[in-house]
Amino acid sequence: MDVFLTAAARSLHRSVLDEAAPSARWLCLGDDGTLRDESSGEELDIRTATPEVAWMTTDLVDGGPMRPFFGLVTRSSSLRWLQSSAAGFDAPVFGELVRRGVRLTASHIAGPPIADFVLRAALDHLQDADAWRAAAARHEWDPHELVEMGSTRWLVIGLGTIGREVAVRARAFGAHVTGVRRSPVGDEPVDAMARPDEVPGLLPESHVVVLATPANAGTVHLVDEDFLRHMRADAVLVNVGRGALVDEGALLPALDEGQLARAVLDVTETEPLPADDPLWDHPKVVVTPHSSALGDGRRRRAAEAFVENVRRYVGGEPLLHEVTVDDIDA
Amino acid sequence: MDVFLTAAARSLHRSVLDEAAPSARWLCLGDDGTLRDESSGEELDIRTATPEVAWMTTDLVDGGPMRPFFGLVTRSSSLRWLQSSAAGFDAPVFGELVRRGVRLTASHIAGPPIADFVLRAALDHLQDADAWRAAAARHEWDPHELVEMGSTRWLVIGLGTIGREVAVRARAFGAHVTGVRRSPVGDEPVDAMARPDEVPGLLPESHVVVLATPANAGTVHLVDEDFLRHMRADAVLVNVGRGALVDEGALLPALDEGQLARAVLDVTETEPLPADDPLWDHPKVVVTPHSSALGDGRRRRAAEAFVENVRRYVGGEPLLHEVTVDDIDA
């Protein structure tokens, strides 16, 4: 079994990979785009390499050899399985692969840092930390009351790995958490579950609204004029899903009219957000550069998830988090 | 039983107070300093009033009639019991009352908002949210990695109401929490307990160090040169106890030398912090104006705590959180 991955990922996770697939041949892509068979040390022609498995690690998108990696992946007729280290699969390349018969698995490893991010964003809003920062810049001692988490109600839209991690944390503060999911499993760590069609009725009592759901045909512009009209004037909207979930053209007027108090957007409709976008300077908007998943534990968890699936692949067992054509079209 | 309190507190909590002490006479102090017997509506001479019980509520310090309140409390020879809505009793007036034989009870009601504050402060540091805010101000999309809470170790010095609430929240994120207390009770919600003399040995592995202990002769300048020398270069110190716990003269050089990464001070040695104090502008210091206890649930919890003690007082049972001369001298 030939496994295609970056030299950086191979080097970082050598021992766990060897344990999971002792007889694999590792085709390692260097930062300079050269491909090597690790066992022989021989340089391979990337145009004729025939990997069976490919592992797409996050170093590829963090300045790694992304272009040669996807070149081989999209060209290869030998490829049987690609594991991504991301949860989302809305980039067109994934749809093409799945339709071509390549198995695709996603990784749901970003829950902890994204949930940490959401909690910081909510606490920052509830405590109006902006006012403390502004007063400190003026050297002014100006106390104000803060809203306790324990008195808030949360609406978490999407109860996958991320939504669950958010719910566990928020409830430890005493918040009341309602989770929204099309098909509840029954073990969600929340106070209540609701269906997507119940969201408008729940918004008027929700102080914190979290978007942690994938973008697909059914969720694009989920947050539109109508959604925003149902929100509380003191509510904060936190989007850690995809930029497409929010109609930014509807969001800014809603903030201006006081239909909600604040929006924290770690994802935007256009990324990177253009320098002249009005979101940057809006006093009720906080933009962060799609960073909530960039936790320092993500590489370790990505390796654990790949190792588990390699074990399953070698043993002929079902793979975890396999993405189907139906998921792509959902 | 004559109970002395502000008219504002009486009005806000009338029904629960009546339930706890149906036969009490309520001596209500208005914002203008006039005292009235609520049942007769009669104005009383505050110089000759003889309350048995006094309830010191937080509205007194938030712009209420503090001076006439303490005037009567310190003058009165009829006073048997004063309940404060604060946890601290380091103000000299409390020592004088206790030595005079007046029973003093404190209220431990600030745990939830203070713990919320500590978690925000720690998350803000671990995620380096300052960098996101600065980049957004420049309209720059500049992602960075964040430290996940789950990979951090916390040292919480003081495991009273506040320390416990901090520990419960931090552990929901997966953090490892060690609590420090002279006399552990055994039910502390932490991963490990340690004695005060073990602190220097624990500092080199602690990413978040929280001060949530009272100021007394044994804890003044607990954080001194030696303490700071044992800290991690990436650690954040969060002080929600008392300003006197930290030697600010030692803190600034330690920050400059990189002995720790950041200090978040909700309390300072001098309060309000003077406008020319170097803490305001230090790039590694965050000052907030002694606000972490100002949660929007504090009045409700203060009333619940007083009502419970009134019930006990009327029934001759031991009062909760009674402060003794030994506590004052500790």
Short mmCIF file of C-alpha atoms in Angstrom, two decimals, chain B residues 172-286:
data_model
loop_
_atom_site.label_atom_id
_atom_site.label_comp_id
_atom_site.label_asym_id
_atom_site.label_seq_id
_atom_site.Cartn_x
_atom_site.Cartn_y
_atom_site.Cartn_z
CA ALA B 172 -14.93 21.51 31.40
CA PHE B 173 -12.41 22.72 28.79
CA GLY B 174 -10.11 19.82 29.65
CA ALA B 175 -7.60 21.88 31.64
CA HIS B 176 -5.73 20.24 34.53
CA VAL B 177 -6.45 22.18 37.73
CA THR B 178 -4.43 22.13 40.93
CA GLY B 179 -5.99 23.93 43.87
CA VAL B 180 -4.04 25.48 46.73
CA ARG B 181 -5.54 25.78 50.21
CA ARG B 182 -4.24 25.68 53.77
CA SER B 183 -6.92 23.29 54.95
CA PRO B 184 -8.47 21.20 52.16
CA VAL B 185 -12.01 20.02 52.89
CA GLY B 186 -11.78 17.03 50.57
CA ASP B 187 -14.58 17.86 48.15
CA GLU B 188 -12.70 20.42 46.04
CA PRO B 189 -13.61 20.01 42.31
CA VAL B 190 -9.97 19.85 41.14
CA ASP B 191 -7.49 17.36 39.70
CA ALA B 192 -5.07 17.82 42.58
CA MET B 193 -4.73 19.78 45.82
CA ALA B 194 -1.51 21.31 47.12
CA ARG B 195 -0.36 23.13 50.22
CA PRO B 196 0.80 26.77 50.08
CA ASP B 197 4.44 25.68 50.56
CA GLU B 198 4.22 23.54 47.41
CA VAL B 199 3.41 26.54 45.18
CA PRO B 200 7.00 27.35 44.10
CA GLY B 201 7.44 23.77 42.88
CA LEU B 202 4.18 23.89 40.92
CA LEU B 203 4.69 27.27 39.22
CA PRO B 204 7.13 25.97 36.55
CA GLU B 205 4.37 23.74 35.12
CA SER B 206 1.43 26.17 35.51
CA HIS B 207 0.20 28.02 32.42
CA VAL B 208 -2.56 29.89 34.25
CA VAL B 209 -2.09 31.10 37.84
CA VAL B 210 -5.19 32.47 39.56
CA LEU B 211 -5.16 34.42 42.83
CA ALA B 212 -8.51 33.94 44.59
CA THR B 213 -7.49 34.14 48.22
CA PRO B 214 -8.17 36.84 50.84
CA ALA B 215 -5.56 39.42 51.72
CA ASN B 216 -4.23 39.03 55.25
CA ALA B 217 -0.92 39.19 57.05
CA GLY B 218 0.08 35.82 55.56
CA THR B 219 -0.81 36.59 51.94
CA VAL B 220 0.26 40.22 51.47
CA HIS B 221 2.78 40.27 48.60
CA LEU B 222 2.36 36.54 48.09
CA VAL B 223 3.41 37.26 44.51
CA ASP B 224 6.88 38.67 45.08
CA GLU B 225 10.22 38.45 43.28
CA ASP B 226 10.74 34.84 44.32
CA PHE B 227 7.24 33.73 43.25
CA LEU B 228 7.62 35.46 39.88
CA ARG B 229 11.02 33.85 39.28
CA HIS B 230 9.37 30.42 39.44
CA MET B 231 6.71 31.23 36.81
CA ARG B 232 6.67 30.00 33.20
CA ALA B 233 7.62 32.48 30.48
CA ASP B 234 4.28 31.73 28.75
CA ALA B 235 2.14 31.96 31.89
CA VAL B 236 -0.65 34.38 32.68
CA LEU B 237 -1.30 35.59 36.22
CA VAL B 238 -4.91 36.54 36.99
CA ASN B 239 -5.58 38.41 40.24
CA VAL B 240 -9.21 38.52 41.33
CA GLY B 241 -8.41 38.45 45.05
CA ARG B 242 -6.97 41.66 46.46
CA GLY B 243 -4.39 44.06 45.07
CA ALA B 244 -2.22 43.55 48.15
CA LEU B 245 -1.51 39.94 47.07
CA VAL B 246 0.81 41.18 44.33
CA ASP B 247 3.95 43.26 44.80
CA GLU B 248 3.47 45.53 41.80
CA GLY B 249 7.00 46.82 42.20
CA ALA B 250 8.29 43.30 41.53
CA LEU B 251 5.71 42.46 38.86
CA LEU B 252 6.68 45.03 36.24
CA PRO B 253 10.40 44.10 36.11
CA ALA B 254 9.46 40.39 35.98
CA LEU B 255 7.18 41.07 32.97
CA ASP B 256 9.89 43.14 31.31
CA GLU B 257 12.38 40.31 31.79
CA GLY B 258 9.94 37.74 30.37
CA GLN B 259 9.57 35.75 33.62
CA LEU B 260 5.86 35.54 32.81
CA ALA B 261 3.85 36.51 29.72
CA ARG B 262 0.97 38.53 31.10
CA ALA B 263 -0.79 39.80 34.21
CA VAL B 264 -4.52 40.43 34.35
CA LEU B 265 -5.29 42.55 37.40
CA ASP B 266 -8.88 43.18 38.39
CA VAL B 267 -7.56 44.49 41.71
CA THR B 268 -4.57 46.73 42.32
CA GLU B 269 -2.58 47.90 45.33
CA THR B 270 -4.15 51.37 45.01
CA GLU B 271 -7.78 51.62 43.90
CA PRO B 272 -8.90 53.36 41.81
CA LEU B 273 -5.60 52.97 39.98
CA PRO B 274 -4.10 56.49 39.54
CA ALA B 275 -4.12 57.78 35.97
CA ASP B 276 -0.32 58.02 35.94
CA ASP B 277 0.30 54.44 37.09
CA PRO B 278 2.62 52.51 34.73
CA LEU B 279 0.32 49.44 34.89
CA TRP B 280 -2.18 51.11 32.53
CA ASP B 281 0.13 51.19 29.52
CA HIS B 282 2.31 48.15 30.09
CA PRO B 283 1.90 45.92 27.02
CA LYS B 284 1.81 42.76 29.15
CA VAL B 285 -0.68 44.05 31.74
CA VAL B 286 -4.46 44.14 31.52
#
